[in-house]
mmCIF file of C-alpha atoms and ligand atoms in Angstrom:
data_model
loop_
_atom_site.group_PDB
_atom_site.id
_atom_site.type_symbol
_atom_site.label_atom_id
_atom_site.label_comp_id
_atom_site.label_asym_id
_atom_site.label_seq_id
_atom_site.Cartn_x
_atom_site.Cartn_y
_atom_site.Cartn_z
ATOM 1 C CA UNK A 63 53.485 61.867 -16.483
ATOM 2 C CA UNK A 64 53.413 58.188 -17.501
ATOM 3 C CA UNK A 65 56.887 56.798 -17.095
ATOM 4 C CA UNK A 66 57.864 55.925 -20.663
ATOM 5 C CA UNK A 67 56.163 58.844 -22.430
ATOM 6 C CA UNK A 68 58.485 61.367 -20.716
ATOM 7 C CA UNK A 69 61.163 60.070 -23.109
ATOM 8 C CA UNK A 70 59.132 61.260 -26.094
ATOM 9 C CA UNK A 71 60.311 64.748 -25.109
ATOM 10 C CA UNK A 72 63.959 63.707 -24.774
ATOM 11 C CA UNK A 73 64.706 61.806 -28.009
ATOM 12 C CA UNK A 74 67.957 62.904 -29.616
ATOM 13 C CA UNK A 75 69.194 64.754 -26.517
ATOM 14 C CA UNK A 76 69.709 61.388 -24.835
ATOM 15 C CA UNK A 77 72.565 60.631 -27.243
ATOM 16 C CA UNK A 78 74.768 63.098 -25.318
ATOM 17 C CA UNK A 79 74.621 60.987 -22.158
ATOM 18 C CA UNK A 80 77.294 58.594 -23.347
ATOM 19 C CA UNK A 81 79.880 61.421 -23.510
ATOM 20 C CA UNK A 82 79.256 62.665 -19.968
ATOM 21 C CA UNK A 83 81.529 61.245 -17.253
ATOM 22 C CA UNK A 84 78.821 59.002 -15.719
ATOM 23 C CA UNK A 85 77.939 57.737 -19.210
ATOM 24 C CA UNK A 86 81.564 56.901 -19.988
ATOM 25 C CA UNK A 87 81.816 54.851 -16.783
ATOM 26 C CA UNK A 88 78.388 53.232 -17.271
ATOM 27 C CA UNK A 89 79.405 52.159 -20.777
ATOM 28 C CA UNK A 90 82.721 50.675 -19.610
ATOM 29 C CA UNK A 91 80.985 48.822 -16.763
ATOM 30 C CA UNK A 92 78.351 47.392 -19.122
ATOM 31 C CA UNK A 93 81.113 46.232 -21.492
ATOM 32 C CA UNK A 94 82.894 44.540 -18.559
ATOM 33 C CA UNK A 95 79.723 42.517 -17.849
ATOM 34 C CA UNK A 96 79.026 41.337 -21.419
ATOM 35 C CA UNK A 97 79.869 37.871 -22.647
ATOM 36 C CA UNK A 98 81.574 37.488 -26.046
ATOM 37 C CA UNK A 99 78.772 38.577 -28.404
ATOM 38 C CA UNK A 100 80.189 37.087 -31.594
ATOM 39 C CA UNK A 101 77.473 35.089 -33.347
ATOM 40 C CA UNK A 102 75.048 35.599 -30.437
ATOM 41 C CA UNK A 103 71.511 36.996 -30.477
ATOM 42 C CA UNK A 104 70.652 40.028 -28.331
ATOM 43 C CA UNK A 105 67.366 41.607 -27.240
ATOM 44 C CA UNK A 106 67.765 45.171 -25.916
ATOM 45 C CA UNK A 107 64.699 46.119 -23.832
ATOM 46 C CA UNK A 108 64.327 49.873 -23.232
ATOM 47 C CA UNK A 109 66.857 50.404 -26.028
ATOM 48 C CA UNK A 110 66.109 54.146 -26.219
ATOM 49 C CA UNK A 111 68.036 55.785 -29.050
ATOM 50 C CA UNK A 112 69.962 52.556 -29.648
ATOM 51 C CA UNK A 113 73.499 53.465 -28.543
ATOM 52 C CA UNK A 114 74.018 50.125 -26.762
ATOM 53 C CA UNK A 115 71.948 48.288 -29.382
ATOM 54 C CA UNK A 116 74.398 49.409 -32.072
ATOM 55 C CA UNK A 117 77.358 48.510 -29.871
ATOM 56 C CA UNK A 118 75.993 44.954 -29.418
ATOM 57 C CA UNK A 119 75.811 44.523 -33.188
ATOM 58 C CA UNK A 120 79.242 46.045 -33.745
ATOM 59 C CA UNK A 121 80.626 43.671 -31.104
ATOM 60 C CA UNK A 122 79.650 40.806 -33.407
ATOM 61 C CA UNK A 123 76.101 39.793 -32.417
ATOM 62 C CA UNK A 124 74.451 38.184 -35.454
ATOM 63 C CA UNK A 125 70.911 39.319 -34.604
ATOM 64 C CA UNK A 126 69.956 42.337 -32.501
ATOM 65 C CA UNK A 127 66.442 43.522 -31.692
ATOM 66 C CA UNK A 128 65.819 46.763 -29.789
ATOM 67 C CA UNK A 129 62.451 47.473 -28.155
ATOM 68 C CA UNK A 130 61.169 50.555 -26.342
ATOM 69 C CA UNK A 131 57.732 52.065 -25.687
ATOM 70 C CA UNK A 132 58.839 55.684 -26.380
ATOM 71 C CA UNK A 133 58.116 56.666 -29.994
ATOM 72 C CA UNK A 134 60.641 59.500 -30.083
ATOM 73 C CA UNK A 135 63.508 57.372 -28.739
ATOM 74 C CA UNK A 136 62.771 54.635 -31.301
ATOM 75 C CA UNK A 137 62.585 57.254 -34.080
ATOM 76 C CA UNK A 138 66.156 58.361 -33.260
ATOM 77 C CA UNK A 139 67.317 54.719 -33.173
ATOM 78 C CA UNK A 140 65.653 53.991 -36.516
ATOM 79 C CA UNK A 141 67.091 57.144 -38.114
ATOM 80 C CA UNK A 142 70.587 55.994 -37.088
ATOM 81 C CA UNK A 143 69.860 52.598 -38.645
ATOM 82 C CA UNK A 144 68.747 54.305 -41.861
ATOM 83 C CA UNK A 145 71.858 56.473 -41.981
ATOM 84 C CA UNK A 146 74.177 53.578 -41.275
ATOM 85 C CA UNK A 147 72.423 50.230 -41.714
ATOM 86 C CA UNK A 148 73.715 47.596 -39.311
ATOM 87 C CA UNK A 149 70.828 45.155 -39.715
ATOM 88 C CA UNK A 150 69.221 45.996 -36.366
ATOM 89 C CA UNK A 151 65.427 45.738 -35.965
ATOM 90 C CA UNK A 152 63.475 48.045 -33.654
ATOM 91 C CA UNK A 153 59.957 47.381 -32.369
ATOM 92 C CA UNK A 154 57.670 49.293 -30.010
ATOM 93 C CA UNK A 155 57.172 47.230 -26.837
ATOM 94 C CA UNK A 156 56.802 47.934 -23.146
ATOM 95 C CA UNK A 157 58.874 45.623 -20.955
ATOM 96 C CA UNK A 158 55.941 45.110 -18.572
ATOM 97 C CA UNK A 159 53.550 43.843 -21.239
ATOM 98 C CA UNK A 160 55.837 42.583 -24.006
ATOM 99 C CA UNK A 161 55.287 39.104 -25.456
ATOM 100 C CA UNK A 162 57.954 36.472 -25.946
ATOM 101 C CA UNK A 163 59.925 37.720 -28.946
ATOM 102 C CA UNK A 164 62.428 34.872 -29.160
ATOM 103 C CA UNK A 165 65.076 32.843 -27.324
ATOM 104 C CA UNK A 166 67.954 35.315 -27.045
ATOM 105 C CA UNK A 167 71.478 34.536 -25.851
ATOM 106 C CA UNK A 168 71.629 37.930 -24.149
ATOM 107 C CA UNK A 169 68.786 40.145 -22.932
ATOM 108 C CA UNK A 170 69.868 43.659 -21.943
ATOM 109 C CA UNK A 171 67.653 46.017 -19.924
ATOM 110 C CA UNK A 172 69.710 49.155 -19.466
ATOM 111 C CA UNK A 173 67.600 51.414 -17.222
ATOM 112 C CA UNK A 174 63.976 50.397 -17.972
ATOM 113 C CA UNK A 175 63.542 48.832 -14.502
ATOM 114 C CA UNK A 176 64.182 52.271 -13.013
ATOM 115 C CA UNK A 177 60.926 53.417 -14.614
ATOM 116 C CA UNK A 178 58.779 50.845 -12.876
ATOM 117 C CA UNK A 179 57.093 52.171 -9.731
ATOM 118 C CA UNK A 180 55.227 49.161 -8.366
ATOM 119 C CA UNK A 181 56.473 45.731 -7.364
ATOM 120 C CA UNK A 182 53.963 43.727 -9.405
ATOM 121 C CA UNK A 183 55.066 45.475 -12.627
ATOM 122 C CA UNK A 184 58.747 45.197 -11.619
ATOM 123 C CA UNK A 185 58.388 41.418 -11.177
ATOM 124 C CA UNK A 186 56.411 41.237 -14.429
ATOM 125 C CA UNK A 187 59.196 42.977 -16.343
ATOM 126 C CA UNK A 188 61.876 40.696 -14.858
ATOM 127 C CA UNK A 189 59.685 37.685 -15.763
ATOM 128 C CA UNK A 190 59.371 38.953 -19.360
ATOM 129 C CA UNK A 191 63.134 39.496 -19.598
ATOM 130 C CA UNK A 192 63.701 35.931 -18.330
ATOM 131 C CA UNK A 193 61.088 34.535 -20.709
ATOM 132 C CA UNK A 194 63.000 35.928 -23.685
ATOM 133 C CA UNK A 195 66.278 34.263 -22.663
ATOM 134 C CA UNK A 196 67.464 31.032 -24.242
ATOM 135 C CA UNK A 197 68.531 28.337 -21.762
ATOM 136 C CA UNK A 198 72.063 29.283 -20.658
ATOM 137 C CA UNK A 199 71.447 32.903 -21.709
ATOM 138 C CA UNK A 200 72.500 35.986 -19.768
ATOM 139 C CA UNK A 201 70.416 38.898 -18.530
ATOM 140 C CA UNK A 202 72.254 42.207 -18.091
ATOM 141 C CA UNK A 203 70.573 45.112 -16.337
ATOM 142 C CA UNK A 204 71.546 48.629 -15.334
ATOM 143 C CA UNK A 205 69.571 50.046 -12.403
ATOM 144 C CA UNK A 206 70.072 52.931 -9.954
ATOM 145 C CA UNK A 207 72.690 51.840 -7.418
ATOM 146 C CA UNK A 208 70.658 50.412 -4.508
ATOM 147 C CA UNK A 209 73.649 50.929 -2.185
ATOM 148 C CA UNK A 210 74.516 54.507 -3.209
ATOM 149 C CA UNK A 211 75.637 56.642 -0.277
ATOM 150 C CA UNK A 212 73.030 59.430 -0.008
ATOM 151 C CA UNK A 213 75.699 61.728 1.500
ATOM 152 C CA UNK A 214 77.593 61.633 -1.816
ATOM 153 C CA UNK A 215 74.736 62.805 -4.071
ATOM 154 C CA UNK A 216 76.055 66.377 -3.942
ATOM 155 C CA UNK A 217 79.164 65.168 -5.795
ATOM 156 C CA UNK A 218 77.215 63.752 -8.763
ATOM 157 C CA UNK A 219 76.917 66.986 -10.812
ATOM 158 C CA UNK A 220 80.615 66.781 -11.638
ATOM 159 C CA UNK A 221 79.815 63.524 -13.439
ATOM 160 C CA UNK A 222 77.064 65.187 -15.489
ATOM 161 C CA UNK A 223 73.984 64.367 -13.415
ATOM 162 C CA UNK A 224 71.999 65.758 -10.488
ATOM 163 C CA UNK A 225 69.974 63.201 -8.540
ATOM 164 C CA UNK A 226 67.215 64.454 -6.225
ATOM 165 C CA UNK A 227 65.391 61.782 -4.238
ATOM 166 C CA UNK A 228 61.738 62.473 -3.430
ATOM 167 C CA UNK A 229 59.311 60.437 -1.348
ATOM 168 C CA UNK A 230 58.725 56.736 -1.061
ATOM 169 C CA UNK A 231 56.085 55.048 -3.218
ATOM 170 C CA UNK A 232 55.722 51.692 -1.482
ATOM 171 C CA UNK A 233 59.190 50.111 -1.404
ATOM 172 C CA UNK A 234 60.829 52.484 -3.888
ATOM 173 C CA UNK A 235 62.013 56.089 -3.862
ATOM 174 C CA UNK A 236 60.835 58.371 -6.647
ATOM 175 C CA UNK A 237 63.847 60.298 -7.922
ATOM 176 C CA UNK A 238 64.289 63.281 -10.207
ATOM 177 C CA UNK A 239 67.316 63.104 -12.500
ATOM 178 C CA UNK A 240 68.693 66.154 -14.291
ATOM 179 C CA UNK A 241 71.215 65.400 -17.020
ATOM 180 C CA UNK A 242 73.717 68.192 -17.686
ATOM 181 C CA UNK A 243 73.635 67.937 -21.466
ATOM 182 C CA UNK A 244 73.363 70.924 -23.821
ATOM 183 C CA UNK A 245 70.535 71.855 -23.184
ATOM 184 C CA UNK A 246 69.912 69.882 -19.982
ATOM 185 C CA UNK A 247 66.977 67.500 -19.647
ATOM 186 C CA UNK A 248 65.153 65.874 -16.741
ATOM 187 C CA UNK A 249 63.292 62.679 -16.112
ATOM 188 C CA UNK A 250 61.922 60.911 -13.075
ATOM 189 C CA UNK A 251 62.464 57.314 -12.089
ATOM 190 C CA UNK A 252 62.421 54.937 -9.159
ATOM 191 C CA UNK A 253 65.193 53.548 -6.998
ATOM 192 C CA UNK A 254 64.543 50.068 -5.582
ATOM 193 C CA UNK A 255 66.147 48.818 -2.374
ATOM 194 C CA UNK A 256 69.011 46.379 -2.231
ATOM 195 C CA UNK A 257 67.912 42.778 -2.748
ATOM 196 C CA UNK A 258 64.781 43.435 -4.831
ATOM 197 C CA UNK A 259 66.414 42.593 -8.169
ATOM 198 C CA UNK A 260 67.890 39.403 -6.703
ATOM 199 C CA UNK A 261 64.500 38.344 -5.228
ATOM 200 C CA UNK A 262 62.706 39.065 -8.474
ATOM 201 C CA UNK A 263 65.263 36.985 -10.429
ATOM 202 C CA UNK A 264 65.000 34.072 -7.995
ATOM 203 C CA UNK A 265 61.204 34.073 -8.368
ATOM 204 C CA UNK A 266 61.523 33.323 -12.104
ATOM 205 C CA UNK A 267 64.384 30.846 -11.835
ATOM 206 C CA UNK A 268 67.273 33.135 -12.840
ATOM 207 C CA UNK A 269 70.470 32.206 -11.025
ATOM 208 C CA UNK A 270 74.031 33.471 -10.443
ATOM 209 C CA UNK A 271 72.992 37.097 -9.888
ATOM 210 C CA UNK A 272 76.208 39.090 -9.912
ATOM 211 C CA UNK A 273 76.990 42.769 -9.515
ATOM 212 C CA UNK A 274 79.922 44.187 -11.500
ATOM 213 C CA UNK A 275 82.236 46.767 -9.930
ATOM 214 C CA UNK A 276 81.999 50.236 -11.485
ATOM 215 C CA UNK A 277 84.936 50.893 -13.795
ATOM 216 C CA UNK A 278 86.356 53.895 -15.660
ATOM 217 C CA UNK A 279 88.421 53.502 -18.860
ATOM 218 C CA UNK A 280 92.181 53.940 -18.282
ATOM 219 C CA UNK A 281 92.364 56.955 -20.619
ATOM 220 C CA UNK A 282 89.615 58.815 -18.729
ATOM 221 C CA UNK A 283 91.180 57.917 -15.384
ATOM 222 C CA UNK A 284 94.482 59.347 -16.576
ATOM 223 C CA UNK A 285 92.923 62.425 -18.188
ATOM 224 C CA UNK A 286 90.856 63.630 -15.199
ATOM 225 C CA UNK A 287 92.783 62.000 -12.370
ATOM 226 C CA UNK A 288 91.834 59.538 -9.637
ATOM 227 C CA UNK A 289 90.487 62.256 -7.326
ATOM 228 C CA UNK A 290 87.870 63.307 -9.891
ATOM 229 C CA UNK A 291 86.532 59.762 -10.249
ATOM 230 C CA UNK A 292 86.756 58.719 -6.574
ATOM 231 C CA UNK A 293 83.093 59.221 -5.588
ATOM 232 C CA UNK A 294 81.774 57.588 -8.759
ATOM 233 C CA UNK A 295 83.979 54.556 -8.194
ATOM 234 C CA UNK A 296 82.979 54.258 -4.526
ATOM 235 C CA UNK A 297 79.290 55.144 -4.750
ATOM 236 C CA UNK A 298 78.132 55.251 -8.329
ATOM 237 C CA UNK A 299 74.633 56.324 -9.402
ATOM 238 C CA UNK A 300 74.226 53.085 -11.381
ATOM 239 C CA UNK A 301 74.660 49.386 -10.767
ATOM 240 C CA UNK A 302 75.274 46.726 -13.411
ATOM 241 C CA UNK A 303 73.981 43.225 -12.656
ATOM 242 C CA UNK A 304 73.872 39.993 -14.620
ATOM 243 C CA UNK A 305 71.850 36.828 -14.046
ATOM 244 C CA UNK A 306 71.748 33.514 -15.865
ATOM 245 C CA UNK A 307 68.939 31.370 -17.157
ATOM 246 C CA UNK A 308 70.135 27.875 -16.277
ATOM 247 C CA UNK A 309 70.644 25.321 -19.057
ATOM 248 C CA UNK A 310 68.554 22.121 -18.797
ATOM 249 C CA UNK A 311 69.991 19.853 -16.119
ATOM 250 C CA UNK A 312 71.796 22.685 -14.287
HETATM 251 C C1 SAM B 566 67.505 56.172 -19.410
HETATM 252 S S1 SAM B 566 66.853 55.629 -20.940
HETATM 253 C C2 SAM B 566 68.066 54.430 -21.437
HETATM 254 C C3 SAM B 566 68.024 54.067 -22.904
HETATM 255 C C4 SAM B 566 69.079 53.044 -23.343
HETATM 256 N N1 SAM B 566 68.906 51.764 -22.680
HETATM 257 C C5 SAM B 566 70.458 53.591 -23.077
HETATM 258 O O1 SAM B 566 71.006 53.294 -22.019
HETATM 259 O O2 SAM B 566 70.975 54.325 -23.933
HETATM 260 C C6 SAM B 566 65.531 54.601 -20.361
HETATM 261 C C7 SAM B 566 64.706 53.981 -21.472
HETATM 262 O O3 SAM B 566 63.782 53.074 -20.874
HETATM 263 C C8 SAM B 566 62.585 53.175 -21.601
HETATM 264 N N2 SAM B 566 61.485 52.675 -20.771
HETATM 265 C C9 SAM B 566 60.777 53.325 -19.814
HETATM 266 N N3 SAM B 566 59.820 52.533 -19.334
HETATM 267 C C10 SAM B 566 59.927 51.352 -19.991
HETATM 268 C C11 SAM B 566 59.194 50.127 -19.966
HETATM 269 N N4 SAM B 566 58.145 49.969 -19.154
HETATM 270 N N5 SAM B 566 59.575 49.127 -20.794
HETATM 271 C C12 SAM B 566 60.637 49.285 -21.630
HETATM 272 N N6 SAM B 566 61.350 50.432 -21.707
HETATM 273 C C13 SAM B 566 60.997 51.442 -20.907
HETATM 274 C C14 SAM B 566 62.460 54.653 -21.934
HETATM 275 O O4 SAM B 566 61.554 54.889 -22.980
HETATM 276 C C15 SAM B 566 63.892 54.998 -22.276
HETATM 277 O O5 SAM B 566 64.159 54.851 -23.641
#
Protein backbone atom coordinates (compact mmCIF):
# COMPACT_ATOMS: atom_id res chain seq x y z
CA UNK A 1 0.00 0.00 0.00
CA UNK A 2 1.43 3.44 -0.84
CA UNK A 3 2.74 4.96 2.34
CA UNK A 4 0.49 7.99 2.81
CA UNK A 5 -2.76 6.46 1.52
CA UNK A 6 -2.84 3.95 4.42
CA UNK A 7 -3.84 6.93 6.58
CA UNK A 8 -7.01 7.41 4.54
CA UNK A 9 -8.31 4.36 6.43
CA UNK A 10 -7.26 5.70 9.84
CA UNK A 11 -8.63 9.27 9.92
CA UNK A 12 -10.44 10.05 13.16
CA UNK A 13 -9.06 7.00 14.99
CA UNK A 14 -5.66 8.68 15.03
CA UNK A 15 -6.98 11.29 17.46
CA UNK A 16 -6.87 8.67 20.25
CA UNK A 17 -3.09 8.36 20.01
CA UNK A 18 -2.46 11.47 22.07
CA UNK A 19 -4.21 9.91 25.11
CA UNK A 20 -2.19 6.68 25.05
CA UNK A 21 0.92 6.60 27.26
CA UNK A 22 3.39 6.85 24.34
CA UNK A 23 1.36 9.76 22.92
CA UNK A 24 1.40 11.60 26.24
CA UNK A 25 5.20 11.30 26.40
CA UNK A 26 5.66 12.15 22.71
CA UNK A 27 3.58 15.30 23.18
CA UNK A 28 5.54 16.41 26.26
CA UNK A 29 8.86 15.77 24.48
CA UNK A 30 7.75 17.77 21.43
CA UNK A 31 6.69 20.65 23.70
CA UNK A 32 10.12 20.54 25.40
CA UNK A 33 11.78 21.04 21.98
CA UNK A 34 9.65 23.96 20.76
CA UNK A 35 10.82 27.55 20.83
CA UNK A 36 8.43 30.24 22.12
CA UNK A 37 5.79 30.26 19.37
CA UNK A 38 4.23 33.62 20.19
CA UNK A 39 3.94 35.67 17.00
CA UNK A 40 5.84 33.03 14.99
CA UNK A 41 4.81 31.26 11.78
CA UNK A 42 4.63 27.46 11.69
CA UNK A 43 4.39 24.92 8.87
CA UNK A 44 3.29 21.45 10.04
CA UNK A 45 4.23 18.84 7.40
CA UNK A 46 2.41 15.51 7.78
CA UNK A 47 -0.03 17.30 10.10
CA UNK A 48 -2.49 14.38 10.04
CA UNK A 49 -5.65 15.21 11.97
CA UNK A 50 -4.08 18.45 13.21
CA UNK A 51 -3.61 17.79 16.94
CA UNK A 52 -0.14 19.40 16.99
CA UNK A 53 -1.18 21.98 14.39
CA UNK A 54 -3.90 23.23 16.75
CA UNK A 55 -1.49 23.20 19.68
CA UNK A 56 0.98 25.39 17.73
CA UNK A 57 -1.75 27.96 17.13
CA UNK A 58 -2.97 27.82 20.72
CA UNK A 59 0.62 28.33 21.87
CA UNK A 60 0.50 31.73 20.18
CA UNK A 61 1.76 31.20 16.61
CA UNK A 62 0.26 33.94 14.42
CA UNK A 63 0.10 31.84 11.25
CA UNK A 64 -0.11 28.05 11.06
CA UNK A 65 -0.34 25.94 7.91
CA UNK A 66 -0.83 22.17 8.07
CA UNK A 67 -0.11 19.96 5.06
CA UNK A 68 -0.60 16.23 4.54
CA UNK A 69 -1.14 13.97 1.51
CA UNK A 70 -3.85 11.82 3.20
CA UNK A 71 -7.34 13.10 2.34
CA UNK A 72 -9.04 11.48 5.33
CA UNK A 73 -6.56 12.89 7.86
CA UNK A 74 -6.95 16.40 6.41
CA UNK A 75 -10.75 16.02 6.45
CA UNK A 76 -10.63 15.39 10.23
CA UNK A 77 -8.30 18.38 10.70
CA UNK A 78 -10.57 20.62 8.63
CA UNK A 79 -13.69 19.44 10.48
CA UNK A 80 -12.04 20.42 13.78
CA UNK A 81 -11.23 23.83 12.30
CA UNK A 82 -14.86 24.23 11.23
CA UNK A 83 -16.15 23.26 14.66
CA UNK A 84 -13.73 25.53 16.46
CA UNK A 85 -12.11 28.03 14.09
CA UNK A 86 -8.55 28.87 15.09
CA UNK A 87 -7.51 30.41 11.78
CA UNK A 88 -5.43 27.42 10.66
CA UNK A 89 -5.11 26.61 6.94
CA UNK A 90 -4.77 23.04 5.66
CA UNK A 91 -3.49 22.07 2.22
CA UNK A 92 -2.88 18.71 0.55
CA UNK A 93 0.87 18.28 -0.03
CA UNK A 94 3.35 15.44 0.07
CA UNK A 95 6.58 16.31 1.87
CA UNK A 96 8.65 14.68 -0.88
CA UNK A 97 7.22 16.79 -3.69
CA UNK A 98 5.88 19.89 -1.94
CA UNK A 99 6.83 23.34 -3.25
CA UNK A 100 8.16 26.20 -1.17
CA UNK A 101 5.10 27.45 0.71
CA UNK A 102 6.77 30.28 2.62
CA UNK A 103 9.57 31.27 5.00
CA UNK A 104 8.40 29.77 8.30
CA UNK A 105 9.97 30.36 11.72
CA UNK A 106 9.26 26.75 12.64
CA UNK A 107 8.75 23.73 10.38
CA UNK A 108 7.44 20.64 12.18
CA UNK A 109 7.51 17.16 10.63
CA UNK A 110 6.05 14.88 13.26
CA UNK A 111 6.36 11.35 11.82
CA UNK A 112 6.24 11.86 8.02
CA UNK A 113 9.92 10.88 7.62
CA UNK A 114 9.03 7.46 9.02
CA UNK A 115 6.93 6.89 5.89
CA UNK A 116 9.79 7.39 3.48
CA UNK A 117 11.40 4.13 2.36
CA UNK A 118 14.24 5.25 0.10
CA UNK A 119 17.17 7.54 0.78
CA UNK A 120 16.68 9.81 -2.23
CA UNK A 121 13.10 10.63 -1.12
CA UNK A 122 14.22 10.98 2.52
CA UNK A 123 16.86 13.56 1.51
CA UNK A 124 14.31 15.26 -0.75
CA UNK A 125 11.85 15.64 2.12
CA UNK A 126 14.53 17.04 4.46
CA UNK A 127 15.56 19.47 1.67
CA UNK A 128 11.92 20.60 1.27
CA UNK A 129 11.56 21.08 5.03
CA UNK A 130 14.76 23.18 5.05
CA UNK A 131 13.62 25.16 2.02
CA UNK A 132 10.49 26.27 3.87
CA UNK A 133 12.45 27.60 6.87
CA UNK A 134 13.21 31.28 7.29
CA UNK A 135 16.86 32.08 8.06
CA UNK A 136 17.31 31.40 11.79
CA UNK A 137 14.24 29.11 11.76
CA UNK A 138 13.95 25.78 13.54
CA UNK A 139 13.07 22.36 12.15
CA UNK A 140 11.47 19.92 14.60
CA UNK A 141 11.03 16.28 13.65
CA UNK A 142 9.72 13.16 15.34
CA UNK A 143 11.09 9.90 13.93
CA UNK A 144 11.30 6.29 15.18
CA UNK A 145 14.08 6.13 17.77
CA UNK A 146 17.17 5.07 15.78
CA UNK A 147 18.82 3.87 19.02
CA UNK A 148 15.86 1.90 20.43
CA UNK A 149 16.93 -1.29 22.19
CA UNK A 150 15.34 -4.13 20.18
CA UNK A 151 15.24 -6.27 23.35
CA UNK A 152 12.75 -3.82 24.89
CA UNK A 153 10.13 -3.93 22.10
CA UNK A 154 8.11 -6.50 24.06
CA UNK A 155 7.51 -3.82 26.71
CA UNK A 156 5.94 -1.33 24.27
CA UNK A 157 2.34 -2.65 24.39
CA UNK A 158 1.96 -1.25 27.90
CA UNK A 159 2.48 2.19 26.35
CA UNK A 160 -0.27 1.59 23.78
CA UNK A 161 1.75 0.35 20.80
CA UNK A 162 3.14 -2.89 19.38
CA UNK A 163 6.16 -2.50 17.11
CA UNK A 164 7.11 -5.42 14.85
CA UNK A 165 10.24 -4.93 12.75
CA UNK A 166 10.31 -6.68 9.38
CA UNK A 167 13.10 -6.86 6.82
CA UNK A 168 15.55 -4.30 5.59
CA UNK A 169 14.77 -2.22 2.50
CA UNK A 170 18.17 -0.76 1.68
CA UNK A 171 19.34 1.11 4.79
CA UNK A 172 15.99 1.11 6.60
CA UNK A 173 13.87 -1.45 8.43
CA UNK A 174 10.22 -1.76 7.44
CA UNK A 175 8.16 -1.87 10.63
CA UNK A 176 4.55 -2.70 11.41
CA UNK A 177 2.97 -0.57 14.13
CA UNK A 178 -0.25 -1.57 15.87
CA UNK A 179 -1.85 1.17 17.95
CA UNK A 180 -3.97 -0.07 20.86
CA UNK A 181 -6.82 2.39 20.39
CA UNK A 182 -10.51 1.45 20.46
CA UNK A 183 -10.69 -0.22 17.92
CA UNK A 184 -6.98 -0.76 17.24
CA UNK A 185 -5.38 0.28 13.95
CA UNK A 186 -2.17 -0.58 12.13
CA UNK A 187 0.20 1.13 9.78
CA UNK A 188 3.63 0.38 8.39
CA UNK A 189 6.62 2.67 8.35
CA UNK A 190 10.39 2.72 8.13
CA UNK A 191 13.06 3.05 10.79
CA UNK A 192 16.27 4.75 9.64
CA UNK A 193 19.64 4.10 11.27
CA UNK A 194 21.36 6.47 13.64
CA UNK A 195 23.10 9.34 11.85
CA UNK A 196 20.92 9.46 8.72
CA UNK A 197 18.86 12.45 9.85
CA UNK A 198 22.02 14.32 10.84
CA UNK A 199 23.70 13.57 7.47
CA UNK A 200 20.61 14.61 5.55
CA UNK A 201 20.44 17.91 7.49
CA UNK A 202 24.13 18.63 6.92
CA UNK A 203 23.68 18.09 3.17
CA UNK A 204 21.19 20.99 3.00
CA UNK A 205 23.03 23.32 5.37
CA UNK A 206 20.95 22.74 8.53
CA UNK A 207 23.09 23.00 11.65
CA UNK A 208 22.93 22.39 15.42
CA UNK A 209 21.11 19.05 15.12
CA UNK A 210 20.01 18.18 18.63
CA UNK A 211 18.12 15.26 20.11
CA UNK A 212 15.80 15.95 23.07
CA UNK A 213 15.57 13.48 25.95
CA UNK A 214 12.22 11.70 26.21
CA UNK A 215 10.11 13.18 29.00
CA UNK A 216 6.86 12.28 30.77
CA UNK A 217 4.65 14.93 32.43
CA UNK A 218 5.00 15.00 36.24
CA UNK A 219 1.32 14.12 36.77
CA UNK A 220 1.57 10.99 34.59
CA UNK A 221 4.83 9.98 36.26
CA UNK A 222 3.15 10.26 39.65
CA UNK A 223 -0.07 8.55 38.54
CA UNK A 224 1.48 5.40 37.01
CA UNK A 225 4.79 5.33 38.86
CA UNK A 226 8.42 5.39 37.72
CA UNK A 227 8.54 1.63 37.12
CA UNK A 228 5.76 1.84 34.52
CA UNK A 229 7.58 4.52 32.52
CA UNK A 230 11.13 3.15 32.88
CA UNK A 231 11.46 1.43 29.48
CA UNK A 232 9.89 4.34 27.60
CA UNK A 233 12.27 6.78 29.25
CA UNK A 234 15.32 4.59 28.55
CA UNK A 235 14.45 3.30 25.08
CA UNK A 236 11.50 5.15 23.64
CA UNK A 237 9.85 4.26 20.32
CA UNK A 238 10.24 7.87 19.14
CA UNK A 239 13.00 10.44 18.94
CA UNK A 240 12.55 14.21 18.81
CA UNK A 241 15.23 16.20 16.97
CA UNK A 242 15.64 19.85 16.09
CA UNK A 243 17.94 21.54 13.58
CA UNK A 244 18.51 25.17 12.70
CA UNK A 245 18.68 27.04 9.44
CA UNK A 246 21.55 29.45 10.04
CA UNK A 247 20.93 33.20 9.82
CA UNK A 248 23.00 35.09 7.21
CA UNK A 249 26.56 35.51 8.44
CA UNK A 250 26.36 32.59 10.89
C1 LIG B 1 1.73 8.98 12.40
S1 LIG B 1 0.82 10.20 11.53
C2 LIG B 1 1.21 11.66 12.45
C3 LIG B 1 0.26 12.82 12.21
C4 LIG B 1 0.58 14.09 13.01
N1 LIG B 1 1.88 14.64 12.66
C5 LIG B 1 0.52 13.78 14.48
O1 LIG B 1 1.56 13.49 15.06
O2 LIG B 1 -0.59 13.84 15.05
C6 LIG B 1 1.85 10.37 10.10
C7 LIG B 1 1.31 11.36 9.07
O3 LIG B 1 2.30 11.51 8.06
C8 LIG B 1 1.61 11.63 6.84
N2 LIG B 1 2.53 11.29 5.74
C9 LIG B 1 2.86 10.07 5.26
N3 LIG B 1 3.69 10.20 4.22
C10 LIG B 1 3.89 11.53 4.05
C11 LIG B 1 4.63 12.31 3.11
N4 LIG B 1 5.32 11.73 2.12
N5 LIG B 1 4.60 13.66 3.22
C12 LIG B 1 3.88 14.25 4.21
N6 LIG B 1 3.15 13.56 5.11
C13 LIG B 1 3.16 12.23 5.03
C14 LIG B 1 0.45 10.66 6.96
O4 LIG B 1 -0.56 10.93 6.02
C15 LIG B 1 0.02 10.89 8.39
O5 LIG B 1 -0.96 11.88 8.50
